[in-house]
Coordinates of C-alpha atoms in Angstrom, one line a residue:
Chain P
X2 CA 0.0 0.0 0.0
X3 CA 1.2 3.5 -0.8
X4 CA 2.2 5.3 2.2
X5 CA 0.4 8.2 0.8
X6 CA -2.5 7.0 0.8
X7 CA -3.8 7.7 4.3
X8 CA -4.9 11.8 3.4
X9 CA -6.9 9.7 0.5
X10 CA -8.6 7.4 2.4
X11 CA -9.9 10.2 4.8
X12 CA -10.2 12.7 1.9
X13 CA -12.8 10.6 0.1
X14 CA -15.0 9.1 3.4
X15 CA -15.0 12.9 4.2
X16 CA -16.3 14.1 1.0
X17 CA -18.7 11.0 0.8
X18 CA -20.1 12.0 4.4
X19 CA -20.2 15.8 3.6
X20 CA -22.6 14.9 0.3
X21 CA -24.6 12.2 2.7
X22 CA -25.3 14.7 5.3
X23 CA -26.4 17.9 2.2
X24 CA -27.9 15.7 -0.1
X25 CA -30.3 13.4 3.0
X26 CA -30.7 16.4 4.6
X27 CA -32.0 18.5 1.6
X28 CA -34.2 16.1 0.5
X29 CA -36.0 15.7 3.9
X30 CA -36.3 19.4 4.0
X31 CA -38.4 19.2 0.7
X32 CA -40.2 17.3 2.1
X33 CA -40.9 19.6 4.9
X34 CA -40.9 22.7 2.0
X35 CA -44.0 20.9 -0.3
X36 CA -45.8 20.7 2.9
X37 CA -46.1 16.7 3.4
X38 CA -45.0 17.3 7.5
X39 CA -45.4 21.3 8.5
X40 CA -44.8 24.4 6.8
X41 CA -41.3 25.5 6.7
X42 CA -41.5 29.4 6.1
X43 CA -39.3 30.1 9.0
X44 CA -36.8 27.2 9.0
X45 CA -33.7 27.5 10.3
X46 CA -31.8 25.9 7.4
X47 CA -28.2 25.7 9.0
X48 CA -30.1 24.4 12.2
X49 CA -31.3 21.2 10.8
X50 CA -27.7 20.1 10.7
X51 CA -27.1 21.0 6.7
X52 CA -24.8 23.3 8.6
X53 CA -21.6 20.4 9.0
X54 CA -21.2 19.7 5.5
X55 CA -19.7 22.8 4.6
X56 CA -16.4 22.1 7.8
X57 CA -16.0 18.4 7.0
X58 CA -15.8 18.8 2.4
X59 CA -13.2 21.8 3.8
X60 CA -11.2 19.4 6.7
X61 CA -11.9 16.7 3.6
X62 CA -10.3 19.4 1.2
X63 CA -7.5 19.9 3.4
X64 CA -6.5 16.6 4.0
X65 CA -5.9 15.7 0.4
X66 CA -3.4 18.7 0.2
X67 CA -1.4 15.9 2.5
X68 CA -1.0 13.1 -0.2
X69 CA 0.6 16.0 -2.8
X70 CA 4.0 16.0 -3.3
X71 CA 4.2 19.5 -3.8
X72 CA 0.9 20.8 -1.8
X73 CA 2.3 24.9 -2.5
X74 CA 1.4 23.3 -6.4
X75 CA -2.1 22.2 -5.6
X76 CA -3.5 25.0 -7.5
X77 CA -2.6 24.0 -10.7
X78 CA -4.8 20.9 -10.1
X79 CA -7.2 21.9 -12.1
X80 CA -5.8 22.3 -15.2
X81 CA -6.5 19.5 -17.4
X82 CA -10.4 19.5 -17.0
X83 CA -11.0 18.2 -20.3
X84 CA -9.2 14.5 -19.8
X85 CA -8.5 13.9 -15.9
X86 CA -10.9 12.9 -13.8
X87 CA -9.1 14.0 -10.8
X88 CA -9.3 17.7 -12.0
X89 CA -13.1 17.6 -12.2
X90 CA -13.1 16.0 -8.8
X91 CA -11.3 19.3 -7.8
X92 CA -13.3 21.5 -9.5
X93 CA -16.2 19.8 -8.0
X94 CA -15.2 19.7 -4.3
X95 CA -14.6 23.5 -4.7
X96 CA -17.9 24.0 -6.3
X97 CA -19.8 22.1 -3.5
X98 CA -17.9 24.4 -1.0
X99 CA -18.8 27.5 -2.7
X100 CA -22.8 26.5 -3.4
X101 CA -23.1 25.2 0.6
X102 CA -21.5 28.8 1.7
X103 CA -24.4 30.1 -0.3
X104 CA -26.8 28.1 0.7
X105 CA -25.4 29.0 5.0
X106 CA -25.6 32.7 4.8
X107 CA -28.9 32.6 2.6
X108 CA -30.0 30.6 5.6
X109 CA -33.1 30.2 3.8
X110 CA -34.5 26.6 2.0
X111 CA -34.8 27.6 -1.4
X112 CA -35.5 24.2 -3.2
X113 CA -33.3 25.0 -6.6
X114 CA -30.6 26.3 -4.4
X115 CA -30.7 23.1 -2.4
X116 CA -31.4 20.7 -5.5
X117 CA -28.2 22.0 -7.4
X118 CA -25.8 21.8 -4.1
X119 CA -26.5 18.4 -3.9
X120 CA -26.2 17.6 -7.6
X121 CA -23.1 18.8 -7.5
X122 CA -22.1 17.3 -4.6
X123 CA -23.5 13.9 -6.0
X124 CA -21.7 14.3 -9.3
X125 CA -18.5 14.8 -6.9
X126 CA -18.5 11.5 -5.6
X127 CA -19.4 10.6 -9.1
X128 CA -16.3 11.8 -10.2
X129 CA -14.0 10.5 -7.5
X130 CA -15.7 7.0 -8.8
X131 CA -14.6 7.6 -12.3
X132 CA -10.8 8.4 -11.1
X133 CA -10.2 4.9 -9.4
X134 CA -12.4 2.6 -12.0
X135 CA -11.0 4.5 -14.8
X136 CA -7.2 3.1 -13.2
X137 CA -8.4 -0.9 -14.3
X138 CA -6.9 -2.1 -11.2
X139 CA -8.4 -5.0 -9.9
X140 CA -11.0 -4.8 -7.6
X141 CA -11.4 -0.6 -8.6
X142 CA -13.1 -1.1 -11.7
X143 CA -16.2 -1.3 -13.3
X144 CA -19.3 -0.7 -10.7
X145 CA -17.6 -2.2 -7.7
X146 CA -15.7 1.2 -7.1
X147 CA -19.6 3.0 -7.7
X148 CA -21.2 1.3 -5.5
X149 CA -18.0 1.5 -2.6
X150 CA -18.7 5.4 -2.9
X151 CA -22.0 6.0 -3.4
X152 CA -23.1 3.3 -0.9
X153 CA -21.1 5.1 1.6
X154 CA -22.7 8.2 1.1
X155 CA -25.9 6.7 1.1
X156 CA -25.3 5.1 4.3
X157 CA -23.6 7.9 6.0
X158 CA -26.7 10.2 5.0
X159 CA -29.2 7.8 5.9
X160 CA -28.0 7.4 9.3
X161 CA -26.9 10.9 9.7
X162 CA -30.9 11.8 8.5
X163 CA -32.1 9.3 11.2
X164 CA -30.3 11.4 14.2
X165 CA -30.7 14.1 13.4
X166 CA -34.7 13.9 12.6
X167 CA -35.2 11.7 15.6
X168 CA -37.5 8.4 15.9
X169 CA -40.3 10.2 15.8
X170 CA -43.3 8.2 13.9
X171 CA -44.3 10.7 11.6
X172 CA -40.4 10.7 10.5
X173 CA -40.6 7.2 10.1
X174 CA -41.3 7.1 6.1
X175 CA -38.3 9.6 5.6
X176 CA -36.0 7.1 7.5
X177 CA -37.4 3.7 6.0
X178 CA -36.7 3.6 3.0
X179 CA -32.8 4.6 2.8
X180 CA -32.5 2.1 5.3
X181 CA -33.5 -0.3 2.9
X182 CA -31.5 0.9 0.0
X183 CA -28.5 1.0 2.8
X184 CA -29.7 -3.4 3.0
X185 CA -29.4 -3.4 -0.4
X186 CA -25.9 -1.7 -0.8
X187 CA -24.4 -3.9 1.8
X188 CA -25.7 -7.4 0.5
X189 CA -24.6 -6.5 -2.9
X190 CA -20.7 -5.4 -1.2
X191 CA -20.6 -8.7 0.3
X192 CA -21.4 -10.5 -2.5
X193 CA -19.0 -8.4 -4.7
X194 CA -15.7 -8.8 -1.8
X195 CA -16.3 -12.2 -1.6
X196 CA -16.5 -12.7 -5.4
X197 CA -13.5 -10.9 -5.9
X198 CA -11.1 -12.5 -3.8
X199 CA -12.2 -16.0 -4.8
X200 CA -11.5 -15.0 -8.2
X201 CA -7.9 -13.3 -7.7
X202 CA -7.0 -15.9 -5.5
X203 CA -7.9 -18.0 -8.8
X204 CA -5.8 -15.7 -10.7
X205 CA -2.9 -15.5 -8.5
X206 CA -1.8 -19.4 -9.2
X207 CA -1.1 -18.2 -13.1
X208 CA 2.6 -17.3 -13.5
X209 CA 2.4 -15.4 -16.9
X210 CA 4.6 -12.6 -18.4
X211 CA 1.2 -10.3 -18.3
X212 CA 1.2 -10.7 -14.5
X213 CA 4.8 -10.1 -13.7
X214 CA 4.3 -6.7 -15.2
X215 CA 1.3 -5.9 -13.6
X216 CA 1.3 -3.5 -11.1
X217 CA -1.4 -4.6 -8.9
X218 CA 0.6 -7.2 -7.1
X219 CA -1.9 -8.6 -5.3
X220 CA -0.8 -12.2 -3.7
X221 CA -2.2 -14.4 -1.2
X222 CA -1.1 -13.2 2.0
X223 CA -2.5 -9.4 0.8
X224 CA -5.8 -11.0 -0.6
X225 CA -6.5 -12.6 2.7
X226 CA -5.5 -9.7 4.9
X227 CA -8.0 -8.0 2.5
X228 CA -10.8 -10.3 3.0
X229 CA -10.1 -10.2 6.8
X230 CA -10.6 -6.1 7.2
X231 CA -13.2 -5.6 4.6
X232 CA -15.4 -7.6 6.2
X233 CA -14.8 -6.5 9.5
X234 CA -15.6 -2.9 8.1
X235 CA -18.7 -4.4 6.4
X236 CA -20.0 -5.9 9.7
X237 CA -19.8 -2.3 11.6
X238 CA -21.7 -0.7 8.8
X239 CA -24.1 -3.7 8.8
X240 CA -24.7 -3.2 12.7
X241 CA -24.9 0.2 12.3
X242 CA -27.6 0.1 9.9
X243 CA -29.6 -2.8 11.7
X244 CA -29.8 -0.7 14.9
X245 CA -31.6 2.5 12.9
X246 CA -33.5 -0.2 11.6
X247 CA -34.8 -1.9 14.6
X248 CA -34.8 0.8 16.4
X249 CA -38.1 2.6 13.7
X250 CA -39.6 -0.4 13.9
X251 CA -39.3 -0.6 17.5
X252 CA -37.6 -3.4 18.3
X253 CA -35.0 -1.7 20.3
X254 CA -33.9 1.0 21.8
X255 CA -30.9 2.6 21.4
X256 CA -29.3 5.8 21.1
X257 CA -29.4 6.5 17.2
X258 CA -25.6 8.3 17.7
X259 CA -24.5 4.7 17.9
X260 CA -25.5 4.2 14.2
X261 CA -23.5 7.0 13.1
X262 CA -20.4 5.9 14.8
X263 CA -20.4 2.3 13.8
X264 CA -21.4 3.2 9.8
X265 CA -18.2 5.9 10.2
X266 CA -15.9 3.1 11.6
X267 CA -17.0 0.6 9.2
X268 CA -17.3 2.5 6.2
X269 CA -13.4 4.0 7.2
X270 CA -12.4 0.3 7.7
X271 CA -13.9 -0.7 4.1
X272 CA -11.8 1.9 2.5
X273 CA -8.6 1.3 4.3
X274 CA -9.4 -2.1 2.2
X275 CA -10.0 -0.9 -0.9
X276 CA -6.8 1.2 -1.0
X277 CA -4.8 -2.1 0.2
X278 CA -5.7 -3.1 -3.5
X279 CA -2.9 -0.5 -4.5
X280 CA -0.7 -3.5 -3.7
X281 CA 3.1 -3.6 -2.4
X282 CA 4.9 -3.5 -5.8
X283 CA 4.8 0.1 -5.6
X284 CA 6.5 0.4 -2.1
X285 CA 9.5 -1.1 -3.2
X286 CA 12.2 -2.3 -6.0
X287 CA 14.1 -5.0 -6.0
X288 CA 17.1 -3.1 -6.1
X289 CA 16.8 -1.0 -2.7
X290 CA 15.9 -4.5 -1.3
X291 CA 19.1 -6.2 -2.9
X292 CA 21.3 -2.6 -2.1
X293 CA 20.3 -2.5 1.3
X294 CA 21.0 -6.6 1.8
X295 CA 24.3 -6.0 0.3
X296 CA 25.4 -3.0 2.6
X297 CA 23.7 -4.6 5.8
X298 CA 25.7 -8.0 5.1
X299 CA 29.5 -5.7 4.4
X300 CA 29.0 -4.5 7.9
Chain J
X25 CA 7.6 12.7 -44.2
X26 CA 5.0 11.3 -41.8
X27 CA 4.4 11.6 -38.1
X28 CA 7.0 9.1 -36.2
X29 CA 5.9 6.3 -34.2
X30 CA 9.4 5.4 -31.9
X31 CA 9.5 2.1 -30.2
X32 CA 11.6 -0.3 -28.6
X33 CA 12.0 -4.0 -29.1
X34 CA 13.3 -6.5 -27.0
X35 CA 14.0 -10.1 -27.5
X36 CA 13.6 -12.1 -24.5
X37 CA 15.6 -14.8 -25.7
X38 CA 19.0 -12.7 -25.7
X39 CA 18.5 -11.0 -22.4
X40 CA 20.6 -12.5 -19.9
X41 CA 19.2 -10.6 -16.8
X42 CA 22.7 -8.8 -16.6
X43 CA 20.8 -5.5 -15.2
X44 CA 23.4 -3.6 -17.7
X45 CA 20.2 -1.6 -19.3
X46 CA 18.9 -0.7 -15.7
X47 CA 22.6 0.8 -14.4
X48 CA 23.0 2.5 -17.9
X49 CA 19.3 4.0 -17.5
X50 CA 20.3 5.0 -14.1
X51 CA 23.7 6.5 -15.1
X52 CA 22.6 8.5 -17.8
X53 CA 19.6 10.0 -16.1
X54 CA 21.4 10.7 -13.3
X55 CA 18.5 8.8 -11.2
X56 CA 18.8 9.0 -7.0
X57 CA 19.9 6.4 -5.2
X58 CA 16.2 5.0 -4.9
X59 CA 14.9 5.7 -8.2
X60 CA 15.6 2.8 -10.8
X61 CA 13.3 3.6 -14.2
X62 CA 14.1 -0.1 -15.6
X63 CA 14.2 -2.9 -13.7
X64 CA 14.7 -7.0 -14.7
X65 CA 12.1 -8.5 -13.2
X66 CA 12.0 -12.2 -12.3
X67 CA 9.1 -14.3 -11.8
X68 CA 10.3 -16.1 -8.3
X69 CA 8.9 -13.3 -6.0
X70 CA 10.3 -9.6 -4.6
X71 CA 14.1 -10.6 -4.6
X72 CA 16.2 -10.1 -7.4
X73 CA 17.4 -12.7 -10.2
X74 CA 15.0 -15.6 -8.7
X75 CA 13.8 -18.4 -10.5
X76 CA 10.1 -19.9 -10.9
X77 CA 8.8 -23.5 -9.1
X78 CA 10.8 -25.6 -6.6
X79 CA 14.0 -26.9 -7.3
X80 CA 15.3 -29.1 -8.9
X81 CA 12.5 -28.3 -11.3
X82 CA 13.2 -23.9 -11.5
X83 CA 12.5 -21.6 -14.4
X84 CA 14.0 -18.0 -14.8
X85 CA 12.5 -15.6 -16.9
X86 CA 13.9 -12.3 -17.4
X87 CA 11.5 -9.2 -18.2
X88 CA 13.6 -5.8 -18.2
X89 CA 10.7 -3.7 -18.0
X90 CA 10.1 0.4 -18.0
X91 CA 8.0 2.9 -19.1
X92 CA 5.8 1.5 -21.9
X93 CA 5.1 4.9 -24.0
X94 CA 1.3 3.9 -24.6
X95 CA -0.2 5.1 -27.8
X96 CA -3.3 5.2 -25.2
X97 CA -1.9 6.7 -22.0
X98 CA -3.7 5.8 -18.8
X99 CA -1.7 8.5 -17.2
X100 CA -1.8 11.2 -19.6
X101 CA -5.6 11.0 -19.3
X102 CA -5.1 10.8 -15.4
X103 CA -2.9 13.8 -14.4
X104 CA -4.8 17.0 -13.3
X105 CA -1.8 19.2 -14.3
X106 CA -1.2 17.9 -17.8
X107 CA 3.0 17.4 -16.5
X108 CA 2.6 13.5 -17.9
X109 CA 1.7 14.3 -21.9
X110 CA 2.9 12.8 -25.0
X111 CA 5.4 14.3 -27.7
X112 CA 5.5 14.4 -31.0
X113 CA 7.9 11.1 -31.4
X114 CA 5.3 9.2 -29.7
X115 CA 7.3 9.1 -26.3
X116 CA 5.2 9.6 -22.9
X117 CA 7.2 12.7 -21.1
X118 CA 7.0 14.0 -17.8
X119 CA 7.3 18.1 -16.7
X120 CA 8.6 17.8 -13.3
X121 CA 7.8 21.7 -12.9
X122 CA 4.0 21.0 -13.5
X123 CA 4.0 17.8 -11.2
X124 CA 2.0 18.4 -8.2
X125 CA 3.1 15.0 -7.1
X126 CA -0.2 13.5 -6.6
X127 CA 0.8 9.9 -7.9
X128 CA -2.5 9.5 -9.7
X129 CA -0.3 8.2 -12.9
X130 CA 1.3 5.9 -10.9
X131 CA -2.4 4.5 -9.7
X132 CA -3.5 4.5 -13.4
X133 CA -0.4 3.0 -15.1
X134 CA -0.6 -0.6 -14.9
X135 CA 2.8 -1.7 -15.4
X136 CA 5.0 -2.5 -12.2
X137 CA 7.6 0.3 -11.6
X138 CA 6.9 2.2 -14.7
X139 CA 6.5 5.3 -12.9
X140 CA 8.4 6.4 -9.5
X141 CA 7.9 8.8 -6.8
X142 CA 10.5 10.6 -5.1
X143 CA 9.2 10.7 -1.8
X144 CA 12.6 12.2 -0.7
X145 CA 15.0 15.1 -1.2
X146 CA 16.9 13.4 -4.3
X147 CA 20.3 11.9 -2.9
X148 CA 23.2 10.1 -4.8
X149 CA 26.1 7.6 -3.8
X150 CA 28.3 10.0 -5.3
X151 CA 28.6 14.0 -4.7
X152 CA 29.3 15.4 -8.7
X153 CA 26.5 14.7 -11.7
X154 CA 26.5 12.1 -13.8
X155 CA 24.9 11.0 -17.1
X156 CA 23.6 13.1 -19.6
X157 CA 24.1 17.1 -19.3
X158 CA 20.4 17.9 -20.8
X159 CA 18.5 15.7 -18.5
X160 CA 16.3 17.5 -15.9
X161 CA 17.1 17.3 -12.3
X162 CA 15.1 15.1 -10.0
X163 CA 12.6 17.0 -7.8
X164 CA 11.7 15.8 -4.4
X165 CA 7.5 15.5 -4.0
X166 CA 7.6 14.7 -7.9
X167 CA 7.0 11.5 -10.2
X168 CA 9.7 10.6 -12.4
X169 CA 9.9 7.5 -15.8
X170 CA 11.1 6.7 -18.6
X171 CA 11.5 9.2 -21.3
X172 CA 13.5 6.9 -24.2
X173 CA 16.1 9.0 -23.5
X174 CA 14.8 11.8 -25.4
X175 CA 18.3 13.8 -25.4
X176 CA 19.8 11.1 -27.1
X177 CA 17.0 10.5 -29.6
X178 CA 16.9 14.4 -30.5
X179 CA 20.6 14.0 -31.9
X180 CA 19.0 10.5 -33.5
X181 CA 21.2 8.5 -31.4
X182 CA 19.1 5.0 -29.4
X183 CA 18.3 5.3 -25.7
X184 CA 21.2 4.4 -23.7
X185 CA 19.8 1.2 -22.4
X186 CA 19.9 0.0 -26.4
X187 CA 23.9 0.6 -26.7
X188 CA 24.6 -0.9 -23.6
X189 CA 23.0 -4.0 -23.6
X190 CA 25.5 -6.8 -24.1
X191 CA 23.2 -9.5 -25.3
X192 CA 21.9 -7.3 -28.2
X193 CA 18.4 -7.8 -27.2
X194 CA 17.6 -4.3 -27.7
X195 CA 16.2 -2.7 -30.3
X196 CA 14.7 1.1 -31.2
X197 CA 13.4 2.8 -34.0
X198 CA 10.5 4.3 -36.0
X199 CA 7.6 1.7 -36.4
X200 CA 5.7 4.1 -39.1
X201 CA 9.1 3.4 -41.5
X202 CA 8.4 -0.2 -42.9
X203 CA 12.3 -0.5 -43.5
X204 CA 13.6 0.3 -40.5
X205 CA 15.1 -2.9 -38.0
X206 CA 12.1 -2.9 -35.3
X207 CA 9.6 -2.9 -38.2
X208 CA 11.0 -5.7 -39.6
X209 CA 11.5 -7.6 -36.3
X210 CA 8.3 -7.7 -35.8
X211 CA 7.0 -8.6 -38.7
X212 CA 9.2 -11.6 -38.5
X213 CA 9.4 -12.8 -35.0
X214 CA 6.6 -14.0 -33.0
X215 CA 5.8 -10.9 -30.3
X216 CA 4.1 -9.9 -27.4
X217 CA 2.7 -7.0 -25.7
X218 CA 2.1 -6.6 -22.0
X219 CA -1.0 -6.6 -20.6
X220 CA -3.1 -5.3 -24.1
X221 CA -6.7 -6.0 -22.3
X222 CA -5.8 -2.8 -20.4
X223 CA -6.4 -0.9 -23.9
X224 CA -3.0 1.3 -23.5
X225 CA -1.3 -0.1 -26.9
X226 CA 1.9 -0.4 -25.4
X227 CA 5.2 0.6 -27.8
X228 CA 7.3 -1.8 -26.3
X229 CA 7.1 -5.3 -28.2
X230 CA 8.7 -8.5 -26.4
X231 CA 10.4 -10.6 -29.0
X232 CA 9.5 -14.5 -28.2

């Protein structure tokens, strides 16, 4: 795993829990604006909890400023829009920024206001998607990197929704039913980590030219260390989500900040995971390995 | 006269895994003491120069492997800065003033060690410069491959790694001239590129 890769990993749960929090939020507040619950004419927007999404995308900004080489360059980030992926993710993240500043000294629900803001900040996660599938690596392509970042997002906004509305019953429809998309997204992960390591620990017995080039040296020992903390991330998020679950339908009760921190912790874990699939090939060379084994053995 | 197409050809028959290419490639560039653009890989695991299966029954294959100069580069299309862009030769080059450092070309390339980040303040065995006068200097916080040696190939001489190799299993030239010795290699020998289900369409071709 790249060393790096830490400001990454808490760059992009960040980002995925700022969009979670504006876009759940925002949508519940519709709900509130077309008048399905009360009339909202004198809502405190920024006091429905809409509010923290602006401090955690900046902190979530931030933090990626760590995995630059040269941060004091970070500005020129942007510049190849038309091609990289990573430059619209940029653009993005400031965009979101920008339209949530809006939206907290406006401090008024204004539904287009609110619909684009979260638009934006969906087609940022988006975005971050398209950077790692585009890559081909193993176990980052296709839909399985999609559904790693949305269904984060999902999940941290669903559970964030749920504490901050409350267990009230006539909540209880605006809470339902992204717990049951959060099911969803969780059966279909486990399906999708167990199916890939079966199949690269299928691919790992092949010894061909192709694979001794291939960057993503992923071999046994990493697959099963993978296995091991994906699921273990998986298992907080799926407790996390059964407790907001139970606890609408009134089988429990239980402090709905519980939820919250165990879909944080897991959903943290699950990306540690997914950035192990960087592999170790790019931590070392051969040579620094034979260099240093020749210099320790002359002393 | 048309547009070039440069690429290099190497015969995996004649290499010997003597790691000549990867000290001249290091030489010339002037690379830091942890930076090493070509390697000769070997299919027994991390360590260098091991064999394949369990003895007495071993195998060694020898893969001297760089930067591939894609026709389709996955990094070009991945760096936000536009410092990883290709020339007019054909040849993937790198802008180590424009690099922010971000390693997203090194996530996107999918060729082992193509691509190397110096994570530290560049630092050599010995204290004068070596190699080639034209070559950029290293930058600490920047990514750094493979150019074909591009100050040699501007005064049409072959990247160093071509001159030195003792086996002769290195080859460079223009694939868009029919006549020239790579064209004709391959249409003769039986090839290979690596890893072509990634759509990058490599220019390096492995002679079989």
């Amino acid at each position: 795993m790249l060393r790096k890769e830490w400001p990454l990993i808490f760059n992009t749960i960040l980002a995925q829990l700022a969009a979670g929090i504006f876009i759940f939020l925002s949508a519940d507040i519709m709900f509130v604006l077309h008048g399905l619950l009360e009339p909202a004419a004198n809502l405190n927007l920024n006091g429905t909890g809409l509010a923290l999404a602006g401090p955690i995308i900046i902190l979530a900004m931030f933090l990626s400023l760590f995995h630059l080489g040269k941060p004091f360059r970070a500005y020129r980030a942007m510049a190849n829009l038309p091609v990289s992926w990573l430059s619209w993710e940029i653009f993005l993240s400031g965009a979101f920024l920008i339209l949530w500043a809006v939206t907290y000294f406006i401090n008024k629900p204004y539904p287009y206001l609110l619909g684009i803001t979260s638009l934006v900040a969906l087609l940022n996660v988006v975005s971050m998607g398209n950077i790692y599938s585009s890559t081909g690596r193993p176990g980052w392509k296709g839909a399985v990197t999609y559904l790693d970042f949305i269904g984060s997002m999902v999940m941290f906004g669903s559970v964030a929704s749920a504490f901050i509305i409350g267990g009230a019953d006539e909540f209880k429809f605006l809470i339902n039913a992204p717990m049951i998309a959060c099911q969803l997204i969780l059966a279909i992960e486990l399906i999708a980590i167990l199916a890939f390591v079966f199949k690269q620990k299928a691919a790992a017995d092949e010894s061909s030219l192709d694979q001794l080039a291939c960057s993503s040296d992923l071999n046994e020992d990493l697959l099963s260390k993978y296995l091991k903390i994906s699921i273990s991330g998986w298992f907080l998020s799926f407790m996390g989500v059964e407790i907001v679950y139970l606890n609408i339908h009134g089988y429990i009760t239980l402090s709905l900040l519980l939820p919250v921190i165990f879909v944080f912790a897991g959903e943290l874990i699950k990306r540690y995971s997914f950035f192990m699939l960087v592999g170790e090939s790019e931590d070392s060379s051969q040579y620094i390995s034979a260099i240093s084994y020749s210099k320790n053995s002359n002393k | 006269m048309g547009k070039k197409r440069l690429v290099m050809v190497i015969d995996l028959k004649r290499c010997i895994g003597c790691h000549t290419c990867a000290v001249a490639c290091k030489s010339h560039n002037n690379l830091p003491n942890e930076i090493w653009w070509n390697q000769v890989l070997t299919h027994g695991g991390k360590s260098m120069d091991t064999p394949r299966g369990v003895y007495p029954n071993l195998h060694m294959q020898f893969l001297p492997l760089a930067c591939q100069h894609c026709d389709n580069p996955a990094c070009v299309k991945a760096c936000p800065t536009g410092a990883t862009y290709k020339d007019d030769n054909g040849i993937v080059m790198m802008d180590y003033d424009m690099c922010v450092g971000c390693c997203s070309c090194i996530l996107a390339c999918p060729y082992k060690y193509a691509r190397q980040f110096n994570e530290k303040e560049p630092a050599y065995e010995v204290d004068f410069r070596v190699g080639n006068a034209g070559v950029p200097d290293q930058q600490k916080g920047t990514v750094s491959k493979c150019t074909f040696c591009y100050t040699r190939v501007a005064k049409g001489e072959a990247p160093s790694c071509i001159d030195v190799c003792p086996g002769k299993a290195r080859y460079f030239g223009d694939l868009a001239d029919n006549e020239s010795e790579v064209s004709q290699l391959i249409q003769k020998r039986k090839y290979i590129q690596l890893l072509t289900e990634r759509g990058t369409k490599p220019s390096v071709y492995f002679l079989i």
